[in-house]
Amino acid sequence: MEAKELIARRVALELRDRTLVNLGIGLPTMVARYVPAGLSVAFQSENGIIGFGAPPPEGMEDPNLTDAGGGFISALPGAASFDSGTSFALIRGGHLDMTVLGGLQVDASGRLANWMVPGKLVPGMGGAMDLVIGAKRVIVAMQHAARGESKIVPNLTLPPTATRRVSLVVTELAVIEPTPEGLLLRERAPGVKVDEIIANTAAPLLIIGDVPEMPIIEIDRDAA
Amino acid sequence: MHRAISAADAAALIPDGASLMFGGFMGVGTPCRIIDALVARGARGLTVIGNDTARPGVGVGKLIDAGCVARARVSHIGTNPLTQKKMIEGEIEIELIPQGTLAERIRAGGAGLGGVLTPTGVGTVVEKGKRLIEVDGREFLLELPIRADFALIHAHEADYNCNLTYRLTATNFNPVIAFAADCVIAEPDEIVPVGVIPPDAVRTPGILVHHLVERPK
């Protein structure tokens, strides 16, 4: 399985019934494809809608109905749209149960950097700082390394998005929970050994007993 | 009652060097006819305030392309490589503001508030030069109000009293900026007779709007 799909399918298991969830652009958006059967999850897009669905058939797009990446979406029955002030009151005000964000780095204290690489890439924080501050759970969905370098580091070398400790980090190798004591290795990806994870992680990991293999949401290929 | 003016007349109201807020998120909900008219008249030295600079050729991206912008106060420029290039070359000054903070600073500017206290940005580069204020044991940043000379709004429907409605995700910053500028110009998709828009459907009361741009021909 491709790394991004594996990550998205593991993150999907963190979804809970009757919750409001915001997915970041890119990899996190893929999580919406794998919502476990029977769960009712409302997805928010920061540009001002709760309850959006898959892109409509070609030719049936509405230019006034897009996601945070500017792509066309549909509105599900029961959807609600609102202005940017309301959208961020939802995000910052503790009304958002979970956000899934991409990451450039996570450090041993659980801080996330995901909005700039000084001198190289300055896209801006967009809504990321508000999301990390305000969501009840912050899940970082990212590949374990970039250009051979671990993205899980002892101390951030990139500017932090917030000082808050994120809730969970899911990569194609492992599920890691930042705790006050350090980064706890909770799960390993199918077929991946603990030693391999340690060797590929720049930050120290806490390992308690046997580390179970990551469960991954099963998908009905016919339905998908 | 207001007579609608042309987009070119609207653009002529905006002098070089003016600050302007615009509605839009990746160009969705941006008043594109006024933007096109600003490009056509060769506006220079503008300060633009809004969510992002969209993409080259799209929404406010057209002002960036045409060299109309000296300064941008936005939350995101990652989708517009030209904005990044001009920033690096020193042609455009960029101030990056977290999106929720931007919305609240504009709201404060329009609502007569002295600023807002937000936890967003504490412990990051955003807090540089700002006051940290502790409330009930938690740290907040004091973020000051933002206003502009002009607000350029994209609306769905307007009536000739300038009452405005919006559609779906084209709403975004439009109702927020309507309060926060000295001169508010609305570009609706459609203009209907006064009385047609139900009072409960009005999202921006017409009293806030100074000029209405004609419906698309």
Coordinates of C-alpha atoms in Angstrom, one line a residue:
Chain A
M1 CA 0.0 0.0 0.0
E2 CA 1.2 3.5 -0.8
A3 CA 2.4 5.5 2.3
K4 CA -0.2 8.2 2.1
E5 CA -3.1 5.8 1.7
L6 CA -1.8 3.8 4.7
I7 CA -1.6 6.9 6.8
A8 CA -5.0 8.1 5.8
R9 CA -6.6 4.7 6.5
R10 CA -5.0 4.6 10.0
V11 CA -6.1 8.2 10.8
A12 CA -9.7 7.3 9.7
L13 CA -9.9 5.0 12.7
E14 CA -9.5 8.1 15.0
L15 CA -12.9 9.4 13.7
R16 CA -15.8 9.3 16.1
D17 CA -19.5 9.3 15.6
R18 CA -21.3 12.7 15.6
T19 CA -18.2 14.8 15.6
L20 CA -17.0 17.9 13.7
V21 CA -13.7 17.4 11.9
N22 CA -11.5 19.6 9.9
L23 CA -9.1 18.1 7.4
G24 CA -6.0 20.0 6.1
I25 CA -5.1 20.3 2.5
G26 CA -3.2 17.4 0.9
L27 CA -2.7 14.1 2.7
P28 CA -5.2 14.9 5.5
T29 CA -8.0 15.4 2.9
M30 CA -7.6 11.7 1.9
V31 CA -9.0 10.7 5.3
A32 CA -12.5 11.6 4.2
R33 CA -12.4 8.6 1.7
Y34 CA -12.1 6.1 4.6
V35 CA -14.8 7.1 7.1
P36 CA -15.7 3.9 8.9
A37 CA -19.2 2.5 8.0
G38 CA -21.9 3.6 10.4
L39 CA -20.1 6.8 11.6
S40 CA -21.7 10.1 11.1
V41 CA -18.9 12.7 10.8
A42 CA -19.4 16.3 9.8
F43 CA -16.5 17.8 7.9
Q44 CA -15.7 21.5 8.2
S45 CA -13.8 23.4 5.5
E46 CA -12.2 26.5 7.0
N47 CA -13.4 28.7 4.1
G48 CA -16.9 28.4 5.6
I49 CA -18.9 25.2 5.3
I50 CA -19.9 22.2 7.5
G51 CA -21.2 19.1 5.8
F52 CA -19.5 19.1 2.4
G53 CA -19.2 16.1 0.2
A54 CA -17.3 14.8 -2.8
P55 CA -16.9 16.9 -6.0
P56 CA -20.0 16.9 -8.1
P57 CA -20.0 15.3 -11.6
E58 CA -18.2 17.3 -14.3
G59 CA -20.3 20.2 -15.5
M60 CA -22.4 20.4 -12.3
E61 CA -19.8 22.3 -10.2
D62 CA -20.9 25.5 -8.5
P63 CA -18.2 28.3 -8.6
N64 CA -19.4 29.4 -5.2
L65 CA -18.9 26.0 -3.5
T66 CA -15.2 25.0 -3.0
D67 CA -12.9 23.6 -0.3
A68 CA -10.0 25.3 1.3
G69 CA -7.8 24.2 -1.6
G70 CA -10.1 25.9 -4.1
G71 CA -11.4 22.6 -5.4
F72 CA -15.1 22.0 -6.2
I73 CA -17.1 20.2 -3.6
S74 CA -20.8 19.4 -3.0
A75 CA -23.0 20.3 -0.1
L76 CA -24.6 17.3 1.7
P77 CA -28.2 17.6 3.0
G78 CA -28.1 19.5 6.2
A79 CA -24.9 21.4 5.3
A80 CA -24.4 24.9 6.7
S81 CA -22.3 27.8 5.2
F82 CA -21.0 30.8 7.1
D83 CA -18.5 33.6 7.0
S84 CA -14.8 33.5 8.0
G85 CA -15.3 35.0 11.4
T86 CA -17.9 32.3 12.3
S87 CA -15.7 29.6 10.7
F88 CA -12.8 30.5 13.0
A89 CA -15.0 31.0 16.1
L90 CA -15.9 27.3 15.5
I91 CA -12.2 26.4 15.2
R92 CA -10.8 28.6 18.0
G93 CA -13.7 28.4 20.3
G94 CA -13.4 24.7 21.1
H95 CA -16.3 23.5 18.9
L96 CA -14.1 21.4 16.6
D97 CA -13.6 17.9 17.8
M98 CA -10.6 17.0 15.7
T99 CA -8.3 18.4 13.0
V100 CA -5.9 16.4 10.9
L101 CA -3.0 18.4 9.6
G102 CA 0.1 17.8 7.6
G103 CA 3.5 18.4 9.2
L104 CA 7.0 19.4 8.4
Q105 CA 8.4 18.5 11.9
V106 CA 7.1 17.3 15.3
D107 CA 9.5 17.4 18.2
A108 CA 10.0 15.5 21.4
S109 CA 7.7 17.8 23.3
G110 CA 5.0 17.3 20.8
R111 CA 5.2 20.7 19.1
L112 CA 4.3 20.9 15.4
A113 CA 5.9 23.0 12.7
N114 CA 4.0 23.0 9.5
W115 CA 3.9 26.5 8.0
M116 CA 7.3 27.7 6.8
V117 CA 10.9 26.8 6.0
P118 CA 12.9 30.0 6.5
G119 CA 14.5 31.2 3.3
K120 CA 13.0 28.4 1.2
L121 CA 9.3 28.1 1.5
V122 CA 7.0 30.7 3.0
P123 CA 3.4 29.7 2.2
G124 CA 2.0 31.3 5.3
M125 CA 0.1 29.8 8.2
G126 CA -3.4 30.1 6.7
G127 CA -5.7 28.6 9.3
A128 CA -3.1 26.2 10.8
M129 CA -2.2 28.2 13.9
D130 CA -5.9 28.6 14.9
L131 CA -6.6 24.9 14.2
V132 CA -3.7 23.7 16.4
I133 CA -4.8 26.1 19.2
G134 CA -8.5 25.4 19.0
A135 CA -9.3 21.8 18.0
K136 CA -9.9 19.3 20.8
R137 CA -7.7 16.8 19.2
V138 CA -4.8 17.6 16.8
I139 CA -3.7 14.7 14.6
V140 CA -0.6 15.1 12.5
A141 CA -0.6 12.9 9.3
M142 CA 2.7 13.0 7.7
Q143 CA 5.4 10.9 6.1
H144 CA 8.1 9.8 8.6
A145 CA 11.0 11.4 6.8
A146 CA 11.6 13.9 4.0
R147 CA 14.6 13.6 1.7
G148 CA 16.0 10.9 4.0
E149 CA 15.8 13.1 7.1
S150 CA 13.5 12.2 10.0
K151 CA 10.6 14.7 10.5
I152 CA 10.3 13.6 14.1
V153 CA 13.1 15.5 15.8
P154 CA 14.4 16.2 19.4
N155 CA 13.8 20.0 19.0
L156 CA 12.0 21.9 16.2
T157 CA 14.5 23.6 13.8
L158 CA 11.6 25.2 12.0
P159 CA 9.2 27.9 13.4
P160 CA 6.5 26.3 15.5
T161 CA 2.8 26.5 14.5
A162 CA 1.8 26.7 18.2
T163 CA 3.3 25.6 21.5
R164 CA 0.6 23.1 22.2
R165 CA 1.4 19.4 22.4
V166 CA -0.4 17.6 19.5
S167 CA -2.5 14.6 20.3
L168 CA -1.2 11.9 17.9
V169 CA 1.3 11.6 15.0
V170 CA 0.5 9.0 12.3
T171 CA 3.2 8.1 9.7
E172 CA 3.7 5.2 7.3
L173 CA 6.0 3.6 9.9
A174 CA 4.3 4.3 13.3
V175 CA 1.7 5.8 15.5
I176 CA 3.3 8.0 18.1
E177 CA 1.6 9.8 21.0
P178 CA 3.3 12.8 22.4
T179 CA 3.0 12.7 26.2
P180 CA 4.4 14.9 29.0
E181 CA 7.2 12.2 29.4
G182 CA 8.1 12.1 25.7
L183 CA 7.1 10.5 22.4
L184 CA 5.3 7.2 23.1
L185 CA 5.5 4.6 20.3
R186 CA 2.0 3.2 20.3
E187 CA 1.9 1.2 17.1
R188 CA 4.1 0.0 14.2
A189 CA 3.0 -0.2 10.6
P190 CA 2.3 -3.7 9.2
G191 CA 5.6 -5.5 8.7
V192 CA 7.7 -2.8 10.3
K193 CA 10.0 -3.7 13.3
V194 CA 10.4 -1.5 16.3
D195 CA 14.2 -1.2 15.6
E196 CA 13.4 0.1 12.2
I197 CA 11.3 2.8 13.6
I198 CA 13.9 3.8 16.2
A199 CA 16.5 3.9 13.5
N200 CA 14.4 6.2 11.3
T201 CA 13.4 8.6 14.1
A202 CA 15.7 11.4 15.2
A203 CA 13.9 12.0 18.5
P204 CA 14.0 9.5 21.4
L205 CA 11.0 7.2 21.6
L206 CA 9.4 5.8 24.7
I207 CA 8.7 2.1 24.3
I208 CA 6.5 0.3 26.9
G209 CA 6.1 -3.5 26.4
D210 CA 5.1 -5.0 23.1
V211 CA 4.3 -2.5 20.4
P212 CA 1.2 -3.7 18.5
E213 CA 0.8 -3.6 14.8
M214 CA -1.3 -0.7 13.5
P215 CA -4.9 -1.5 12.6
I216 CA -6.0 -0.1 9.3
I217 CA -9.5 0.6 8.2
E218 CA -10.8 -2.1 5.8
I219 CA -12.5 -0.6 2.7
D220 CA -15.1 -2.0 0.5
R221 CA -13.5 -1.5 -2.9
D222 CA -16.8 -2.0 -4.7
A223 CA -18.4 0.7 -2.6
A224 CA -15.4 3.1 -2.9
Chain B
M1 CA -31.6 54.2 -3.1
H2 CA -28.4 53.9 -5.1
R3 CA -27.8 53.8 -8.8
A4 CA -25.4 51.1 -9.8
I5 CA -22.1 52.2 -11.3
S6 CA -19.8 50.5 -13.7
A7 CA -16.8 48.5 -12.5
A8 CA -14.6 51.1 -14.3
D9 CA -16.2 53.9 -12.3
A10 CA -15.7 51.9 -9.1
A11 CA -12.0 51.4 -9.9
A12 CA -11.7 55.1 -10.6
L13 CA -12.7 55.8 -7.0
I14 CA -9.7 54.0 -5.7
P15 CA -6.5 56.1 -5.9
D16 CA -3.0 54.7 -6.2
G17 CA -1.6 53.9 -2.8
A18 CA -5.0 53.1 -1.3
S19 CA -5.5 50.2 1.1
L20 CA -8.2 47.8 0.2
M21 CA -9.8 44.8 1.8
F22 CA -11.3 42.2 -0.6
G23 CA -13.5 39.2 -0.1
G24 CA -12.4 35.9 -1.4
F25 CA -10.8 32.6 -0.6
M26 CA -8.6 31.3 -3.4
G27 CA -10.5 33.8 -5.6
V28 CA -13.9 32.4 -4.7
G29 CA -16.0 35.3 -3.5
T30 CA -13.7 37.9 -4.9
P31 CA -15.2 40.9 -6.9
C32 CA -13.5 40.1 -10.1
R33 CA -15.0 42.8 -12.3
I34 CA -13.6 45.6 -10.0
I35 CA -10.3 43.7 -9.9
D36 CA -10.2 43.6 -13.7
A37 CA -11.0 47.3 -13.9
L38 CA -8.2 48.1 -11.4
V39 CA -5.8 46.2 -13.6
A40 CA -7.2 48.0 -16.7
R41 CA -6.7 51.4 -15.2
G42 CA -3.1 50.5 -14.1
A43 CA -3.5 51.0 -10.4
R44 CA -0.2 51.2 -8.5
G45 CA 1.0 50.9 -4.9
L46 CA -2.1 49.3 -3.5
T47 CA -2.2 47.6 -0.1
V48 CA -4.4 44.5 -0.3
I49 CA -5.9 42.9 2.8
G50 CA -7.6 39.6 2.6
N51 CA -7.2 35.8 3.1
D52 CA -4.8 35.0 0.3
T53 CA -3.4 36.1 -3.1
A54 CA -5.1 33.2 -4.9
R55 CA -3.2 32.0 -8.0
P56 CA -1.7 33.9 -10.9
G57 CA -4.6 35.0 -13.2
V58 CA -7.2 34.4 -10.5
G59 CA -9.0 36.9 -8.2
V60 CA -6.5 39.2 -6.4
G61 CA -3.7 37.2 -8.2
K62 CA -4.5 39.5 -11.2
L63 CA -3.4 42.6 -9.2
I64 CA -0.2 40.8 -8.2
D65 CA 0.4 39.8 -11.9
A66 CA -0.1 43.4 -13.1
G67 CA 2.2 45.0 -10.5
C68 CA -0.6 46.9 -8.8
V69 CA 0.3 45.7 -5.2
A70 CA 3.0 47.1 -2.9
R71 CA 1.9 45.4 0.2
A72 CA -0.3 42.4 1.1
R73 CA -1.7 41.5 4.6
V74 CA -2.9 38.0 4.1
S75 CA -2.9 34.6 5.8
H76 CA -1.5 32.6 2.9
I77 CA 0.5 33.0 -0.2
G78 CA 1.5 29.4 -0.9
T79 CA -0.8 29.0 -3.9
N80 CA 0.7 32.0 -5.7
P81 CA 4.4 31.5 -6.7
L82 CA 4.5 35.0 -8.2
T83 CA 3.6 36.6 -4.8
Q84 CA 6.4 34.6 -3.3
K85 CA 8.8 35.6 -6.0
K86 CA 7.9 39.3 -5.7
M87 CA 8.3 39.0 -1.9
I88 CA 11.8 37.5 -2.2
E89 CA 12.8 40.2 -4.7
G90 CA 11.5 42.9 -2.4
E91 CA 8.8 44.1 -4.8
I92 CA 5.9 43.3 -2.5
E93 CA 5.9 43.6 1.3
I94 CA 4.1 40.7 2.9
E95 CA 2.6 40.5 6.4
L96 CA 1.3 37.0 7.2
I97 CA -1.5 36.9 9.7
P98 CA -3.2 33.8 11.0
Q99 CA -6.6 33.4 9.3
G100 CA -8.8 33.5 12.4
T101 CA -6.8 36.4 13.7
L102 CA -7.2 38.3 10.4
A103 CA -11.0 37.9 10.6
E104 CA -11.2 39.1 14.2
R105 CA -8.8 42.0 13.6
I106 CA -11.0 43.2 10.7
R107 CA -14.1 42.6 12.8
A108 CA -12.6 44.6 15.6
G109 CA -11.8 47.4 13.1
G110 CA -15.4 47.4 12.0
A111 CA -17.0 47.0 15.4
G112 CA -15.4 49.8 17.2
L113 CA -13.2 47.5 19.4
G114 CA -9.7 48.4 20.6
G115 CA -8.4 44.9 19.5
V116 CA -8.9 41.3 20.4
L117 CA -7.2 38.8 22.7
T118 CA -6.4 35.5 21.0
P119 CA -4.3 32.5 22.0
T120 CA -3.4 31.9 18.4
G121 CA 0.2 32.8 17.7
V122 CA 1.4 32.7 21.3
G123 CA 5.0 31.2 21.4
T124 CA 5.4 31.7 17.6
V125 CA 6.9 34.4 15.4
V126 CA 3.4 35.9 15.3
E127 CA 3.8 37.2 18.8
K128 CA 6.8 39.4 17.9
G129 CA 6.3 43.0 18.9
K130 CA 2.8 42.3 20.4
R131 CA 1.6 42.5 24.0
L132 CA 1.0 39.3 25.9
I133 CA -1.9 39.6 28.3
E134 CA -2.8 36.9 30.9
V135 CA -6.5 36.3 31.5
D136 CA -7.5 33.7 34.1
G137 CA -4.0 32.1 33.9
R138 CA -3.9 31.8 30.1
E139 CA -1.8 33.8 27.8
F140 CA -3.3 35.8 24.9
L141 CA -1.9 38.1 22.3
L142 CA -3.3 41.6 21.9
E143 CA -4.1 41.9 18.2
L144 CA -5.0 45.3 17.0
P145 CA -7.9 46.3 14.7
I146 CA -7.4 46.5 11.0
R147 CA -9.3 49.0 8.8
A148 CA -8.9 50.0 5.2
D149 CA -9.7 52.8 2.8
F150 CA -11.9 50.6 0.7
A151 CA -13.7 47.2 1.1
L152 CA -14.4 45.4 -2.2
I153 CA -17.2 42.9 -1.7
H154 CA -18.6 40.1 -3.9
A155 CA -22.2 39.5 -3.1
H156 CA -24.8 37.1 -4.6
E157 CA -27.9 39.4 -4.6
A158 CA -28.2 43.1 -3.9
D159 CA -31.1 45.4 -4.0
Y160 CA -31.0 49.1 -4.7
N161 CA -30.8 49.8 -1.0
C162 CA -27.5 47.8 -1.2
N163 CA -28.8 45.0 1.1
L164 CA -26.6 42.0 0.3
T165 CA -26.8 38.2 0.3
Y166 CA -24.0 35.7 -0.2
R167 CA -23.8 32.2 -1.4
L168 CA -22.1 29.2 0.1
T169 CA -18.3 29.4 0.4
A170 CA -18.2 32.7 -1.6
T171 CA -19.3 34.3 1.7
N172 CA -16.0 34.0 3.5
F173 CA -14.5 37.5 4.4
N174 CA -17.2 39.5 2.6
P175 CA -19.6 40.2 5.4
V176 CA -16.7 40.9 7.8
I177 CA -15.0 43.5 5.7
A178 CA -18.3 45.3 5.0
F179 CA -17.9 47.0 8.4
A180 CA -14.2 47.9 8.3
A181 CA -13.6 50.4 5.5
D182 CA -14.2 54.1 4.8
C183 CA -15.7 53.3 1.5
V184 CA -17.5 50.0 0.8
I185 CA -18.1 48.9 -2.8
A186 CA -20.3 45.8 -3.5
E187 CA -20.2 43.8 -6.7
P188 CA -23.3 41.6 -6.8
D189 CA -24.0 38.8 -9.3
E190 CA -27.6 40.0 -9.5
I191 CA -29.6 43.2 -8.5
V192 CA -33.2 42.8 -7.6
P193 CA -35.9 45.4 -6.8
V194 CA -36.1 46.7 -3.2
G195 CA -38.3 44.5 -1.2
V196 CA -37.5 41.3 -3.0
I197 CA -34.8 40.2 -0.5
P198 CA -36.5 39.0 2.7
P199 CA -35.1 40.9 5.7
D200 CA -34.0 37.7 7.4
A201 CA -31.9 36.8 4.3
V202 CA -30.0 40.1 4.3
R203 CA -26.5 39.3 5.6
T204 CA -25.0 42.8 5.1
P205 CA -27.4 45.7 5.8
G206 CA -27.3 48.2 2.9
I207 CA -26.5 51.1 5.1
L208 CA -22.9 49.8 5.2
V209 CA -22.5 49.9 1.5
H210 CA -21.5 53.1 -0.4
H211 CA -21.5 52.0 -4.0
L212 CA -23.1 49.2 -6.0
V213 CA -21.6 47.9 -9.2
E214 CA -23.8 47.0 -12.1
R215 CA -24.8 43.3 -12.6
P216 CA -22.8 41.4 -15.2
K217 CA -23.9 42.2 -18.7

